[in-house]
Coordinates of C-alpha atoms in Angstrom, one line a residue:
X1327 CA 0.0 0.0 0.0
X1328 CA 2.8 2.2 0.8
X1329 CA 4.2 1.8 -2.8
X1330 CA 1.3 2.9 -4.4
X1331 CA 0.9 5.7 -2.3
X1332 CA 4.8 6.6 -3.1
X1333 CA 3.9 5.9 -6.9
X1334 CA 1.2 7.9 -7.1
X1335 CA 2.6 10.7 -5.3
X1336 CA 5.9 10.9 -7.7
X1337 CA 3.9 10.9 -10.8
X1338 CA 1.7 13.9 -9.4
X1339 CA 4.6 15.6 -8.4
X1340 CA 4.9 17.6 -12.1
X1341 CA 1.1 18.4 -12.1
X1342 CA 1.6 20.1 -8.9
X1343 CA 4.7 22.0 -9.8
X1344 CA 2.9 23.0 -13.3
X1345 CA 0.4 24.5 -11.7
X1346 CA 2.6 26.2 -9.0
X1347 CA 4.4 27.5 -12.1
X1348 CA 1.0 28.6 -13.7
X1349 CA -0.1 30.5 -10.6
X1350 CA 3.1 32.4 -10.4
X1351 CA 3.3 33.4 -13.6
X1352 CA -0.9 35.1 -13.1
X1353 CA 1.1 37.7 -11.3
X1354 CA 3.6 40.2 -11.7
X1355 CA 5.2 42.7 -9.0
X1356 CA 6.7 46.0 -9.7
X1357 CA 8.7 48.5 -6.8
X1358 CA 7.6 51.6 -6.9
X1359 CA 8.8 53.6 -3.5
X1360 CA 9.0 52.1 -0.5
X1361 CA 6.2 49.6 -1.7
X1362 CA 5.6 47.3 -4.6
X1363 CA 2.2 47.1 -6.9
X1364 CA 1.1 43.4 -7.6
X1365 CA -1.0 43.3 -11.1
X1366 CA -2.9 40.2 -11.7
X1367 CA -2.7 39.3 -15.4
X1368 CA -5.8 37.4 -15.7
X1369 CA -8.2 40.0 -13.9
X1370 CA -6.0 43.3 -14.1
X1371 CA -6.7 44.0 -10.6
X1372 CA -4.3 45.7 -8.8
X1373 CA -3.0 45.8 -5.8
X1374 CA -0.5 47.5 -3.5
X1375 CA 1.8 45.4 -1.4
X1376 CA 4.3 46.1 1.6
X1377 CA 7.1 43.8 3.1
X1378 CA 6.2 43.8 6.5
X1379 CA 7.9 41.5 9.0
X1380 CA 9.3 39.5 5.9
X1381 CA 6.0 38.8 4.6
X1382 CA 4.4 40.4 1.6
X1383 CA 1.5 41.8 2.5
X1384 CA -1.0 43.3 0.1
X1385 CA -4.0 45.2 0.0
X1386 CA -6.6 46.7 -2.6
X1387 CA -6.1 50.2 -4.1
X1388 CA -8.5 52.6 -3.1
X1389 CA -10.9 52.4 -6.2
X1390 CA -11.1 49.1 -6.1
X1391 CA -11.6 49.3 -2.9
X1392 CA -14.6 51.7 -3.1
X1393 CA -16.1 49.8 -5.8
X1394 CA -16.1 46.5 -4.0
X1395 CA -18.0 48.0 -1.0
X1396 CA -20.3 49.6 -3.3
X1397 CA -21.4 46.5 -4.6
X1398 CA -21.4 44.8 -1.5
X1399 CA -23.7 47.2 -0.4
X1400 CA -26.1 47.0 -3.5
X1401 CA -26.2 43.3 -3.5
X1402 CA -26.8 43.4 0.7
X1403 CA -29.7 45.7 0.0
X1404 CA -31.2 43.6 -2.6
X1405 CA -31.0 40.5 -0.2
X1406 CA -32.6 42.6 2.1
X1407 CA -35.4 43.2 0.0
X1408 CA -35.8 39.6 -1.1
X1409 CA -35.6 38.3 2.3
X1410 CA -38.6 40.6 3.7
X1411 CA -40.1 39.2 0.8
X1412 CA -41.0 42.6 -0.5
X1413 CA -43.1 43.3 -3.6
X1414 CA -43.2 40.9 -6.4
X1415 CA -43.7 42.3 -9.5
X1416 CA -46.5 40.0 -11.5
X1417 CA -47.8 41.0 -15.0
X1418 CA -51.2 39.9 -14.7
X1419 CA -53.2 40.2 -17.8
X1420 CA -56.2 42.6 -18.1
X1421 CA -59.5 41.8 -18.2
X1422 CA -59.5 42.4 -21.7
X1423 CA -56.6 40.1 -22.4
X1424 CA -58.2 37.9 -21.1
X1425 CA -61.8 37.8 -22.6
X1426 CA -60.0 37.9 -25.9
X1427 CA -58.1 34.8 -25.0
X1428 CA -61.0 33.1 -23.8
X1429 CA -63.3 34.4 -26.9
X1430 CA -60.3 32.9 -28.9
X1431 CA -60.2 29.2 -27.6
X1432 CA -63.7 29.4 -28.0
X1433 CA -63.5 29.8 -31.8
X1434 CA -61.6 27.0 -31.4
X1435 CA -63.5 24.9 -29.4
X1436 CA -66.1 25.3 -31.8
X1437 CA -64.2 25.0 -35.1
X1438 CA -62.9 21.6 -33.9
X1439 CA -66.2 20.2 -32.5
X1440 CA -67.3 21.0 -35.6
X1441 CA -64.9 19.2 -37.6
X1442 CA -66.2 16.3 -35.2
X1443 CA -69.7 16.5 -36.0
X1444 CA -68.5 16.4 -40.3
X1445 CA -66.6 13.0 -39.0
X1446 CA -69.5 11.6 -37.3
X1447 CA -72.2 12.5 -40.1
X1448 CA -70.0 11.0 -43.1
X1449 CA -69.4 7.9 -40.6
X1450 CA -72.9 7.5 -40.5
X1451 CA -74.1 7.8 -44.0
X1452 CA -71.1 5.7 -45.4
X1453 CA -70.5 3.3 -42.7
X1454 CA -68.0 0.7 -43.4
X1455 CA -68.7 -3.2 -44.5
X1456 CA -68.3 -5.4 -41.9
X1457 CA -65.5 -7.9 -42.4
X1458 CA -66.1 -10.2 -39.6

């Protein structure tokens, strides 16, 4: 069992690193000042980033910053809203809608029960031999 766990565990080893390699590569950091500024190439979000204590430590810029509250806010509200189950819009149909859909199935209705009755009448004046 241990074998197979060892097996497995060397022949993972390069997915792992390719996508440790792939991460690294989503980010690039530039020093500007005292700090650096961290871009990240698959969102162009950026961020600004201070060694503190020998750890990189980064934050949002301002504007991003703003914006992501914003939103926060908008979507918080809207929960809000949904949760005190506040009005629903409904698009009912007027009365006159619907006496025109009603007066149109009706035509219908009576078209097709017609075309039953024509069935019926030429079934009964030409009824079919019977073969039994």
């Amino acid at each position: 069992m241990k074998i197979l766990v060892l097996t497995l565990g060397v022949l993972l080893l390069p997915f792992g690193a390719a996508a440790a390699e792939a991460d690294a590569s989503r980010f690039q950091l530039e020093k500007s000042g005292d700090h650096f500024v961290r871009l990240d190439r698959q969102t162009g979000a950026m961020s600004i980033c201070q060694d503190k204590d020998g750890a990189l430590v980064c934050r949002m810029a301002a504007d991003e910053r703003a914006a992501y509250e914003d939103e926060l806010d908008r979507l918080s509200e809207r929960v809000t809203k949904l949760e005190q189950g506040g009005p629903i819009q409904r698009a009912l149909p007027s009365d006159a809608e619907i006496d025109r859909s009603i007066s149109i199935m009706e035509k219908m209705m009576k078209s097709f029960m017609g075309m039953v009755k024509e069935f019926q009448a030429e079934e009964n004046t030409n009824p079919l031999p019977q073969k039994t």
